[in-house]
mmCIF file of C-alpha atoms in Angstrom:
data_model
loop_
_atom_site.group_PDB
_atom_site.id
_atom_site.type_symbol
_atom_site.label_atom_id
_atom_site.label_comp_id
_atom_site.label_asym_id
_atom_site.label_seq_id
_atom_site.Cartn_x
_atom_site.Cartn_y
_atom_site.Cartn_z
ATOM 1 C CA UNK A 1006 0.000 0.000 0.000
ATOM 2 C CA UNK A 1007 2.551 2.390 -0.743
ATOM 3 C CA UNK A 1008 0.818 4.188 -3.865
ATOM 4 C CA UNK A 1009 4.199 6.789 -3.913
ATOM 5 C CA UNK A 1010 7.245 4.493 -4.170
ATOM 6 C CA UNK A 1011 6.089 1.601 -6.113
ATOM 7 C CA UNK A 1012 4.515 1.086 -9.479
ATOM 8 C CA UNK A 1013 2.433 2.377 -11.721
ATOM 9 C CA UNK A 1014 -0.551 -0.089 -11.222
ATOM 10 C CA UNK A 1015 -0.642 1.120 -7.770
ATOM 11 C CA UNK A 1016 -0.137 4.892 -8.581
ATOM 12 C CA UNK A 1017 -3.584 4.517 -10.188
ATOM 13 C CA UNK A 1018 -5.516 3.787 -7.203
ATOM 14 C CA UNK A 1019 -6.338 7.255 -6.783
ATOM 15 C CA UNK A 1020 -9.607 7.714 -8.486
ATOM 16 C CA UNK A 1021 -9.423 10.984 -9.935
ATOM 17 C CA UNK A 1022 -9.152 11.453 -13.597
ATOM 18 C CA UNK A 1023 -5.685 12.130 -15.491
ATOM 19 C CA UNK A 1024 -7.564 14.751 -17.986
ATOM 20 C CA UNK A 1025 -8.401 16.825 -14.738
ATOM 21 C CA UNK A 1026 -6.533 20.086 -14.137
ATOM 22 C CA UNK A 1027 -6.294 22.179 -11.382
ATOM 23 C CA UNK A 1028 -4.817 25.238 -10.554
ATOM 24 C CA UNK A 1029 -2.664 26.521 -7.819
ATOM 25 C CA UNK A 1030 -4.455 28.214 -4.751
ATOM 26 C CA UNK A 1031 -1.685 30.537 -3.691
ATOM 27 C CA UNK A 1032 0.972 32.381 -5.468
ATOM 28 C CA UNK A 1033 3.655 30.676 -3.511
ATOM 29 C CA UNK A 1034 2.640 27.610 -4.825
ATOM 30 C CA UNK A 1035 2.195 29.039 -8.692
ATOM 31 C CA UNK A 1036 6.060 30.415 -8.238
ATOM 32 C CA UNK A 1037 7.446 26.625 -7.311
ATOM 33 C CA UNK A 1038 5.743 25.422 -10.276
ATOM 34 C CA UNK A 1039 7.290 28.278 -12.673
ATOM 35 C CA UNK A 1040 10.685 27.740 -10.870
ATOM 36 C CA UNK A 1041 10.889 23.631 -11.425
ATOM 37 C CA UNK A 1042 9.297 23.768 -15.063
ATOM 38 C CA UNK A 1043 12.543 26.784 -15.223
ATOM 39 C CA UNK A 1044 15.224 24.631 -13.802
ATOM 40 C CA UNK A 1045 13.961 21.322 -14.973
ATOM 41 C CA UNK A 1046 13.777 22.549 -18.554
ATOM 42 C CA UNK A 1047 9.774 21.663 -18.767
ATOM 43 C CA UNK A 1048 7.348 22.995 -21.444
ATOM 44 C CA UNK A 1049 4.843 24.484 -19.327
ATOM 45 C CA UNK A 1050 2.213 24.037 -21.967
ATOM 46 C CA UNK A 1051 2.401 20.656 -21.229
ATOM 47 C CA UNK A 1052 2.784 20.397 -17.695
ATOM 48 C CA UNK A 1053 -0.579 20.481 -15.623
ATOM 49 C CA UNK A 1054 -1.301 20.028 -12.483
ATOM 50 C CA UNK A 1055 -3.520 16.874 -12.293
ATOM 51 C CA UNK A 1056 -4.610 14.180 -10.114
ATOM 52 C CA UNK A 1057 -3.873 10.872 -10.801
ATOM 53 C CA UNK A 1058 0.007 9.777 -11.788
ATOM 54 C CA UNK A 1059 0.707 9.455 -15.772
ATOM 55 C CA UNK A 1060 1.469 6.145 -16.927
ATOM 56 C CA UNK A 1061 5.183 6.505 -17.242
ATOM 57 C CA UNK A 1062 7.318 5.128 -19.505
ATOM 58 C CA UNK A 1063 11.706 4.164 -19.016
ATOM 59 C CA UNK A 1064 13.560 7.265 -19.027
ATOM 60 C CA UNK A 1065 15.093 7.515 -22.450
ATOM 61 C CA UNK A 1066 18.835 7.055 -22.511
ATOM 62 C CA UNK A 1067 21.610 8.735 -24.043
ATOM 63 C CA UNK A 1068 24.589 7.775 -21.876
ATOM 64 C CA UNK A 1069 27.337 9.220 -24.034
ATOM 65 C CA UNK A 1070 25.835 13.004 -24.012
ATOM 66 C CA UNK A 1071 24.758 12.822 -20.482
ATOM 67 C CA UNK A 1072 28.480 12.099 -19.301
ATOM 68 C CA UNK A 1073 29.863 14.873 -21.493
ATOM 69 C CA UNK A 1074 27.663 17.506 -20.301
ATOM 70 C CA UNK A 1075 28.267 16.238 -16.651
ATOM 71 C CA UNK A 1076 31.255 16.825 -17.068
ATOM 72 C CA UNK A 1077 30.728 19.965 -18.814
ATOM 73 C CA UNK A 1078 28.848 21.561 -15.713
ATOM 74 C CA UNK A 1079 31.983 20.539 -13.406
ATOM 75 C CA UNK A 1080 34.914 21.979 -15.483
ATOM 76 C CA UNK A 1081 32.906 25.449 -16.364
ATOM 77 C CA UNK A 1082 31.915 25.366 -12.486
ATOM 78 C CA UNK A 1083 29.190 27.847 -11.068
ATOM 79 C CA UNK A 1084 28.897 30.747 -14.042
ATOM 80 C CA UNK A 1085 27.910 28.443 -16.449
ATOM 81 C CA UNK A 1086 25.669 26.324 -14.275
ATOM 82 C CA UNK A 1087 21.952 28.534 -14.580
ATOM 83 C CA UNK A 1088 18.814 25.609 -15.768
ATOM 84 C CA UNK A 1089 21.505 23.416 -16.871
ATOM 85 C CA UNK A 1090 19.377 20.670 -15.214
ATOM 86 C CA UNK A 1091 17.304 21.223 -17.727
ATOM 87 C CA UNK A 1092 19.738 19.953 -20.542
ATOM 88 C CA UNK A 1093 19.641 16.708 -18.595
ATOM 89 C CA UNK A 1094 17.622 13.797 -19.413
ATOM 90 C CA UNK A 1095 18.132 12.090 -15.880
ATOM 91 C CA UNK A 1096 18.713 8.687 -16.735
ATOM 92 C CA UNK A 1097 22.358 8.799 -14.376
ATOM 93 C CA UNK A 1098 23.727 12.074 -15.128
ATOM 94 C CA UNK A 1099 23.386 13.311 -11.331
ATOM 95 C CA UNK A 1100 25.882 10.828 -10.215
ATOM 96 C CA UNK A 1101 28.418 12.248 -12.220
ATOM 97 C CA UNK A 1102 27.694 16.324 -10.625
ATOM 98 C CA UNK A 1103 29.337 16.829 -7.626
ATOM 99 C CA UNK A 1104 26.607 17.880 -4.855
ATOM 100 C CA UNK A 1105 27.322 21.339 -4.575
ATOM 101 C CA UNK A 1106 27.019 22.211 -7.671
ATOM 102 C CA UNK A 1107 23.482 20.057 -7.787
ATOM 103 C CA UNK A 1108 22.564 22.729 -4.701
ATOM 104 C CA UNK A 1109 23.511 26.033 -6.253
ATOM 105 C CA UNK A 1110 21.162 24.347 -9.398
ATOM 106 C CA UNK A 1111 18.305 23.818 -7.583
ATOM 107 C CA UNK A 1112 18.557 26.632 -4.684
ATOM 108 C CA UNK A 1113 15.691 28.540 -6.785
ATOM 109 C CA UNK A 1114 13.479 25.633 -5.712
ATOM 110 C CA UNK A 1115 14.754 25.441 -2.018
ATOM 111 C CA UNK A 1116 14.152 29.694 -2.153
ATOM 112 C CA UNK A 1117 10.795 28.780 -3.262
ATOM 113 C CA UNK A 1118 9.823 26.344 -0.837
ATOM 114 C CA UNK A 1119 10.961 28.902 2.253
ATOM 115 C CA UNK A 1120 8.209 31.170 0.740
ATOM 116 C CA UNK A 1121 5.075 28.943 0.543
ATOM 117 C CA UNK A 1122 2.625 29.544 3.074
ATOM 118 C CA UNK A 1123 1.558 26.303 4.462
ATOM 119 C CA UNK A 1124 -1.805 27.858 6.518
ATOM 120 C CA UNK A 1125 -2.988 29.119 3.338
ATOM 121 C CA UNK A 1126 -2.218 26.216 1.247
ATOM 122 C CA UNK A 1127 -3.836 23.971 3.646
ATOM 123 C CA UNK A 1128 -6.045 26.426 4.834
ATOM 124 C CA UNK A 1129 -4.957 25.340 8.365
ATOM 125 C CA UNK A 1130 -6.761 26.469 11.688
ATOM 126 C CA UNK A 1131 -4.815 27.711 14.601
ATOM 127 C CA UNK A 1132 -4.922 26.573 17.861
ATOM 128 C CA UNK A 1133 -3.416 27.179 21.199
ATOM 129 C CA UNK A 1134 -1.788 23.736 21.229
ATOM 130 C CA UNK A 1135 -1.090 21.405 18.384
ATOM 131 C CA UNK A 1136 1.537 21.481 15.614
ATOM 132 C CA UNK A 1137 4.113 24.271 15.391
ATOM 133 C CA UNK A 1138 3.937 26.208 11.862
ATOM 134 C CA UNK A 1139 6.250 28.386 13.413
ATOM 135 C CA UNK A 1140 7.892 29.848 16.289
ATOM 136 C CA UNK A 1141 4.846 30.871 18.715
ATOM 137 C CA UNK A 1142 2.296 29.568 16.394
ATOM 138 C CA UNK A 1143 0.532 26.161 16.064
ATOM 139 C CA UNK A 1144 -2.383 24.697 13.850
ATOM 140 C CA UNK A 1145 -4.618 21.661 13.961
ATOM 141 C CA UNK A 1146 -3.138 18.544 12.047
ATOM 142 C CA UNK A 1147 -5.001 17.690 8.811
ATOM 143 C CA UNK A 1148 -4.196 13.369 9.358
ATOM 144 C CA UNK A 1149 -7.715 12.975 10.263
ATOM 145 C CA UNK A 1150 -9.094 15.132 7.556
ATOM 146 C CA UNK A 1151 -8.227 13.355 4.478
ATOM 147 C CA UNK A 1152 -10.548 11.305 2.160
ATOM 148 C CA UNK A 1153 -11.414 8.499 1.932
ATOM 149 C CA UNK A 1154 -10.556 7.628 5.879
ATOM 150 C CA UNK A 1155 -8.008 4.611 6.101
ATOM 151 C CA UNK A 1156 -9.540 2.479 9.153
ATOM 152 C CA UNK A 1157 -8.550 -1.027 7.489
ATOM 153 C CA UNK A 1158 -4.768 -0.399 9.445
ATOM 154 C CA UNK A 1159 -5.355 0.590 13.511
ATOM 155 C CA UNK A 1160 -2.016 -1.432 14.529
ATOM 156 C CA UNK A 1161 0.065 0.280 11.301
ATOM 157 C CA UNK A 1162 1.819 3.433 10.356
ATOM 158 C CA UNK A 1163 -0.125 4.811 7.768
ATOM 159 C CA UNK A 1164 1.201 7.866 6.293
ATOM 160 C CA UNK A 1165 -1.106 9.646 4.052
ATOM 161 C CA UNK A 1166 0.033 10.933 0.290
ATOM 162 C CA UNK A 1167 -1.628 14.467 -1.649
ATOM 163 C CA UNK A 1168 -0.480 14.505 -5.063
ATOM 164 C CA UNK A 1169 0.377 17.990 -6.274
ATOM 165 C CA UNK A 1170 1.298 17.709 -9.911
ATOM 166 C CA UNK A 1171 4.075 15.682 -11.883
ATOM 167 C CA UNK A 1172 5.961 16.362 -14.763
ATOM 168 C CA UNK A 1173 7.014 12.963 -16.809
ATOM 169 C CA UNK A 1174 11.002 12.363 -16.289
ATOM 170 C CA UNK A 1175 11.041 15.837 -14.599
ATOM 171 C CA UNK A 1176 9.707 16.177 -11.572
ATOM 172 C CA UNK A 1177 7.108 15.631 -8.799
ATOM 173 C CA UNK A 1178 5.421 17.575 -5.996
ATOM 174 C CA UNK A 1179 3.073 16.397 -3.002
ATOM 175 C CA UNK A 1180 2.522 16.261 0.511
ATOM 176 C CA UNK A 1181 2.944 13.698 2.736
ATOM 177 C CA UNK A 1182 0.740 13.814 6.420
ATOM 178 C CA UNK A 1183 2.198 11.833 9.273
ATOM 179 C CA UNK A 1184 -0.448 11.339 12.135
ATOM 180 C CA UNK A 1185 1.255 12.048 15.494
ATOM 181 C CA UNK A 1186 4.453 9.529 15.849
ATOM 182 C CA UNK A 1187 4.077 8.096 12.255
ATOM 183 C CA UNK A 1188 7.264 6.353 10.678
ATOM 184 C CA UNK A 1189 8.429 6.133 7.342
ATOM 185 C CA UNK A 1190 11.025 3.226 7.138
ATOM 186 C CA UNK A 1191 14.258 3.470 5.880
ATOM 187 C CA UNK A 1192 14.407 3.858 1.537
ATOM 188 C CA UNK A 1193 16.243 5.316 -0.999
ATOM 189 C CA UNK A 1194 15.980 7.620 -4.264
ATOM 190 C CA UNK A 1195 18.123 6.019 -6.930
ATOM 191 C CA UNK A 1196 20.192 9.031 -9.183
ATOM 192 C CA UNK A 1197 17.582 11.484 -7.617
ATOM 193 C CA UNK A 1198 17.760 14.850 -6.394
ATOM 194 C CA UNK A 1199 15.037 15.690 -3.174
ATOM 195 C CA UNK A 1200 14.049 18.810 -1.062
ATOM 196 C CA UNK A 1201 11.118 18.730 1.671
ATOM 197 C CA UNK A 1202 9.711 21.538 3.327
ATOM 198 C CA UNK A 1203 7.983 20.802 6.314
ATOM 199 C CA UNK A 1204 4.727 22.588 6.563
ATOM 200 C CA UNK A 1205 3.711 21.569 9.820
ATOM 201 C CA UNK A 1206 4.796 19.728 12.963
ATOM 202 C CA UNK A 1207 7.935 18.143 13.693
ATOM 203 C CA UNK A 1208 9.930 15.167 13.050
ATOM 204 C CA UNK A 1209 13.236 13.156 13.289
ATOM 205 C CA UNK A 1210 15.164 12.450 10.237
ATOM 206 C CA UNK A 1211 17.836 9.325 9.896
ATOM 207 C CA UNK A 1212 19.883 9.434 6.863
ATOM 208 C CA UNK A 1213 22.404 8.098 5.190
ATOM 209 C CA UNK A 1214 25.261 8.601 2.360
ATOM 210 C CA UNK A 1215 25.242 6.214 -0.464
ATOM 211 C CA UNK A 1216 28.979 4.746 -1.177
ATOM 212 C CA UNK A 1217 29.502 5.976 -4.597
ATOM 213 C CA UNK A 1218 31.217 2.874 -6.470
ATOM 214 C CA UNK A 1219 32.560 5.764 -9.233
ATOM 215 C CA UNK A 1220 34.240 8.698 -7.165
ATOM 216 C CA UNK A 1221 36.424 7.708 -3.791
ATOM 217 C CA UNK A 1222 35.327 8.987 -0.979
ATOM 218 C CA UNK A 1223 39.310 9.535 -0.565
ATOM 219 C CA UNK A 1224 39.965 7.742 2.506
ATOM 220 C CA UNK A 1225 41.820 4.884 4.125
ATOM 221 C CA UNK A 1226 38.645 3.133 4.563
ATOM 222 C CA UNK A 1227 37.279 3.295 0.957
ATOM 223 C CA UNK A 1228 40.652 1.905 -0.232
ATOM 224 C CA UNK A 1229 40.265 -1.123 2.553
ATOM 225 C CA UNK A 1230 36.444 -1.459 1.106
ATOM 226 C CA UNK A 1231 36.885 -1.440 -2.403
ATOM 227 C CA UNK A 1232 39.743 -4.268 -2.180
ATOM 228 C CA UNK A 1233 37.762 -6.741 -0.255
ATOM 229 C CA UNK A 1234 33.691 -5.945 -0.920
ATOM 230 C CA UNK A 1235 32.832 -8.333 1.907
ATOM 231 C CA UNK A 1236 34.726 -6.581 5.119
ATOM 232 C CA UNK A 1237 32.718 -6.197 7.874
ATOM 233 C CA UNK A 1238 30.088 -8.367 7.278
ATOM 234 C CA UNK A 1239 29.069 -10.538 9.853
ATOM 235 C CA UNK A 1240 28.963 -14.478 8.970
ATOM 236 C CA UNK A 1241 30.806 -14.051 5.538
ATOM 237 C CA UNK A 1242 29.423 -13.077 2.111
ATOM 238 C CA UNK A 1243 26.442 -9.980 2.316
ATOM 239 C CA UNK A 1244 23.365 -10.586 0.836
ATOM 240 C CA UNK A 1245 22.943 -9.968 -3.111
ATOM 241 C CA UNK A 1246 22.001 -6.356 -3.846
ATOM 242 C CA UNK A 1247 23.282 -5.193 -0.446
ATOM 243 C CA UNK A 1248 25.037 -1.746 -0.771
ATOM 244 C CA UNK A 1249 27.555 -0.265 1.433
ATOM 245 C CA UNK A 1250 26.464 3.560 3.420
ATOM 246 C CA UNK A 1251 27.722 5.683 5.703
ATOM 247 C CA UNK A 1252 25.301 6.896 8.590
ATOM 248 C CA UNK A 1253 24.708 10.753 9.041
ATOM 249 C CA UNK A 1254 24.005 12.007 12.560
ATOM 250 C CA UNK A 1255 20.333 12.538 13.217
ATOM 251 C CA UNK A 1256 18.371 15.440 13.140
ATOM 252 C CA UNK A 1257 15.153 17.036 14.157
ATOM 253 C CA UNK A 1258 13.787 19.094 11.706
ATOM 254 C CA UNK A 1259 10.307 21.285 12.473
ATOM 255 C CA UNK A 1260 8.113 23.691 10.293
ATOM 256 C CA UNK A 1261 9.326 25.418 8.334
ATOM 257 C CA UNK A 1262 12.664 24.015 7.869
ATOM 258 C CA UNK A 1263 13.686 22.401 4.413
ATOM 259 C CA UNK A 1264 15.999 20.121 3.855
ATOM 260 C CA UNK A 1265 17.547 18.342 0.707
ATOM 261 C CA UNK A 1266 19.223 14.888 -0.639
ATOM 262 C CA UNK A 1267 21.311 13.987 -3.224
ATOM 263 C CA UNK A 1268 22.021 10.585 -5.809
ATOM 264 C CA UNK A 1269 24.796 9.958 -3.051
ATOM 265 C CA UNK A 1270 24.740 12.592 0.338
ATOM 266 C CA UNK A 1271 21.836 11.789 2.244
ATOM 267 C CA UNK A 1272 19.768 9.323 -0.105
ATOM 268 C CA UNK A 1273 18.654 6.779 2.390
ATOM 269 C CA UNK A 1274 16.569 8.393 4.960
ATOM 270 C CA UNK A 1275 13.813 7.633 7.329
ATOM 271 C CA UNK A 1276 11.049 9.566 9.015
ATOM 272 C CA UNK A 1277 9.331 9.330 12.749
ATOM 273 C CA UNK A 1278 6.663 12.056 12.885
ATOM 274 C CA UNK A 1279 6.737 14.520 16.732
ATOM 275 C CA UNK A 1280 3.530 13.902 18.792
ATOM 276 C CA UNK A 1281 1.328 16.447 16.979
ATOM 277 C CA UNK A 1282 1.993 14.800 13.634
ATOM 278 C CA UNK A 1283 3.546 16.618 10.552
ATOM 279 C CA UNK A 1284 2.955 17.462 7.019
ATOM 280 C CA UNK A 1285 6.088 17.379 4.165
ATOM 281 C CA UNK A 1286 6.155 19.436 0.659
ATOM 282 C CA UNK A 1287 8.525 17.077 -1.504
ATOM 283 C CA UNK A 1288 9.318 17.958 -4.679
ATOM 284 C CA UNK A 1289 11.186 14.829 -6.603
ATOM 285 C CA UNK A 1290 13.763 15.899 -9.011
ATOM 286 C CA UNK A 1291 12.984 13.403 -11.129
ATOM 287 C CA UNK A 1292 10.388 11.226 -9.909
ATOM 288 C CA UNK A 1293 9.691 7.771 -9.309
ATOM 289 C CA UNK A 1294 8.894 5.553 -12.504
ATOM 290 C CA UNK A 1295 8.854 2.133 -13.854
ATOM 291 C CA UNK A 1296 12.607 2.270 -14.258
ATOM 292 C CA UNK A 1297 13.601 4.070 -10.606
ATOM 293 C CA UNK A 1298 11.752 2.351 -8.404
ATOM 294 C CA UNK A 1299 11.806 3.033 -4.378
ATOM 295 C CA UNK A 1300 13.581 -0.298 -2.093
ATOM 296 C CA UNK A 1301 13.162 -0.049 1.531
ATOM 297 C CA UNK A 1302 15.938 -1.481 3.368
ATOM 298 C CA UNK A 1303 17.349 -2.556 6.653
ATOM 299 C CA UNK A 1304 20.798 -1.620 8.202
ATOM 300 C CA UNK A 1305 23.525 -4.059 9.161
ATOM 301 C CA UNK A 1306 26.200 -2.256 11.215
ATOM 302 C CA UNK A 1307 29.837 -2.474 10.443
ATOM 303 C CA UNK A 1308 31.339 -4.097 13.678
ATOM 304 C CA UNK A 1309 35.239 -3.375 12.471
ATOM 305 C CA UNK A 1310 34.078 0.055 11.054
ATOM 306 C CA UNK A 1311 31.607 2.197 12.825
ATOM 307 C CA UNK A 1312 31.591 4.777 10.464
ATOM 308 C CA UNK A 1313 30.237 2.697 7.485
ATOM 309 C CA UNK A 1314 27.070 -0.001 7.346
ATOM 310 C CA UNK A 1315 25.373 -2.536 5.057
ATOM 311 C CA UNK A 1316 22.183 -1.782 3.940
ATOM 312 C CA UNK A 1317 20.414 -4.517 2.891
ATOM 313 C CA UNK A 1318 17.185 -4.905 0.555
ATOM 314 C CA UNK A 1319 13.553 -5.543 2.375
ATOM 315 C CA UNK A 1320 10.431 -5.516 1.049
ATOM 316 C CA UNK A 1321 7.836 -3.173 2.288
ATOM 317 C CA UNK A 1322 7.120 -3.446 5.951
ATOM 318 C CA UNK A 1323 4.449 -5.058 7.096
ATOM 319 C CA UNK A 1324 3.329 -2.669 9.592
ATOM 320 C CA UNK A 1325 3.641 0.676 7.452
ATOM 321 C CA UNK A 1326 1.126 1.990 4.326
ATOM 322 C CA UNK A 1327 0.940 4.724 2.314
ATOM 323 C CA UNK A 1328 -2.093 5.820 0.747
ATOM 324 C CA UNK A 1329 -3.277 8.838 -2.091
ATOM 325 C CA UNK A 1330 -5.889 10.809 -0.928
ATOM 326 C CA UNK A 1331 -8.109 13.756 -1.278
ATOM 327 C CA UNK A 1332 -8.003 17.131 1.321
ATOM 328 C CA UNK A 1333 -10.294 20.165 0.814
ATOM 329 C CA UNK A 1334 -9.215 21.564 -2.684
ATOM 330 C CA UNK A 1335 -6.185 20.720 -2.733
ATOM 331 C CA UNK A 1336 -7.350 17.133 -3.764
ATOM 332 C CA UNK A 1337 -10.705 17.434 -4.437
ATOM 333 C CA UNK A 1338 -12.996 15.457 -6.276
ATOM 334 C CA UNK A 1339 -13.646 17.803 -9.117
ATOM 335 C CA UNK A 1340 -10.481 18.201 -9.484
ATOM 336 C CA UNK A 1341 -10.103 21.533 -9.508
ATOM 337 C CA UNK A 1342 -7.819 24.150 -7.019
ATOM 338 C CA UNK A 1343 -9.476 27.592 -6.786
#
């Protein structure tokens, strides 16, 4: 039940029709759209927002260009560096742009996402106690507001998923509401570029880097890893697909912080949700599809290196769902934002 991550058969489950438009509600919202159909290079002509996913087909690839122009963007460094994302046709480019130069491309989005205001675009009610918007104000959580009503999971974390509007091999945008100490397990965002604004509430974040099998992370114990692939595991040869991360300290992030990943820095992460709950603005740079699927995934610690872990491939956890729904306009069933 995790109609984000996973394919597009289960994408579809949201009932609303893919010939449906709707339009933004505040300008905040109309200005993120502008910047990511800027930066990503999108036609806005064709871009709507809409309410059910596209059915999306593999990105196309052109290897040979892609690493050029990668390499392109690093030599000519950060004057020659304005919507080149949108030269890209993201089918593995990002691995080959150094992370700092992916955040000076994208900081028009991040600038954006600082702007929007989250009580409007929720139309959220304030209240003497309840989730922090910001410093010396709180609002009522949405969680219990959202249509249809989940009951089928009491015992599970079931985090709830408002789709925004989606470009094909471009980007995404939508909201994800975490009732009151809601976890999102551990999963990754292969070759993808992510920033989150929290719009509500609090939570705490656990993330880690991705080894990057291309570029050394120019240390002792890279060198020691890439000679023997199976150090540090416990009980001999690690699972198939199992990849080798680093863990990140933890943090607690609260509204309206926003925060951002990369192909390698910070792509595994997981969420637990503060006790008033917490709503999340992510925009996907590009998004999920057929071909870049979401894997959840368990750690197995490094005993002879703390600094580095396995993580190993899971399926979906039992005990956690994700489910589209509708909430006010911003979902509604006509379809339409006023």
């Amino acid at each position: 039940s995790f109609v984000f991550f996973t394919s597009n058969q289960k994408r579809t489950q949201n009932t609303l029709s893919d010939s449906m438009t709707r339009k933004p509600k505040n300008e905040a919202l109309t200005s993120l759209l502008g910047t990511l159909r800027a930066v990503t290079g999108s036609n806005s002509q064709s871009c709507s927002f809409h309410a059910s996913y596209h059915n999306e087909k593999g990105c196309i690839q052109n290897s040979d260009r892609n690493h050029l122009h990668a390499e392109t963007i690093q030599s000519k460094g950060e004057d020659h560096i304005d919507q080149t994302i949108g030269q890209l046709n993201y089918d593995g480019e990002f691995e080959s742009i150094d992370s700092e130069v992916l955040r000076r491309l994208v900081e028009p989005i991040w600038n954006d996402l600082a702007t929007i205001d989250a009580e409007k675009m929720l139309a959220l009610r304030r209240v003497d106690t309840g989730a922090r918007l910001y410093e010396g104000m709180n609002v009522r959580p949405i969680h219990e507001e959202i249509s249809p009503p989940k009951h089928e999971y009491p015992h599970a974390s079931c985090v709830r998923y408002l789709h925004i509007a989606e470009k094909e091999r471009k980007y995404s945008i939508g909201v994800f509401v975490f009732p009151p100490h809601a976890r999102m397990p551990l999963h990754d965002h292969p070759k993808m570029c992510v920033l989150s604004r929290v719009l509500y509430g609090d939570l705490t974040k656990n993330s880690l880097d991705l080894e990057n099998q291309t570029v050394s992370r120019q240390s002792w114990l890279s060198s020691i890893f890439s000679s023997n692939q199976n150090v540090g595991w416990k009980g001999g040869k690690a699972p198939a697909n199992s990849k080798r991360a680093y863990k990140r300290e933890t943090e607690y992030l609260q509204a309206p912080d926003v925060t951002m990943l990369f192909p390698y820095k910070g792509n595994l992460h997981e969420f637990v949700a503060g006790p008033n709950g917490a709503a999340v603005l992510d925009v996907l740079i590009p998004p999920y599809d057929e071909s870049r699927d979401c894997t959840f995934y368990n750690i197995q610690d490094d005993e002879d290196h703390p600094d580095a872990c396995w993580i190993i491939p899971t399926g979906q956890p039992e005990d956690f769902h994700c489910i589209s729904g509708n909430y006010r306009y911003l979902c509604s069933e006509e379809g339409e934002m006023e």
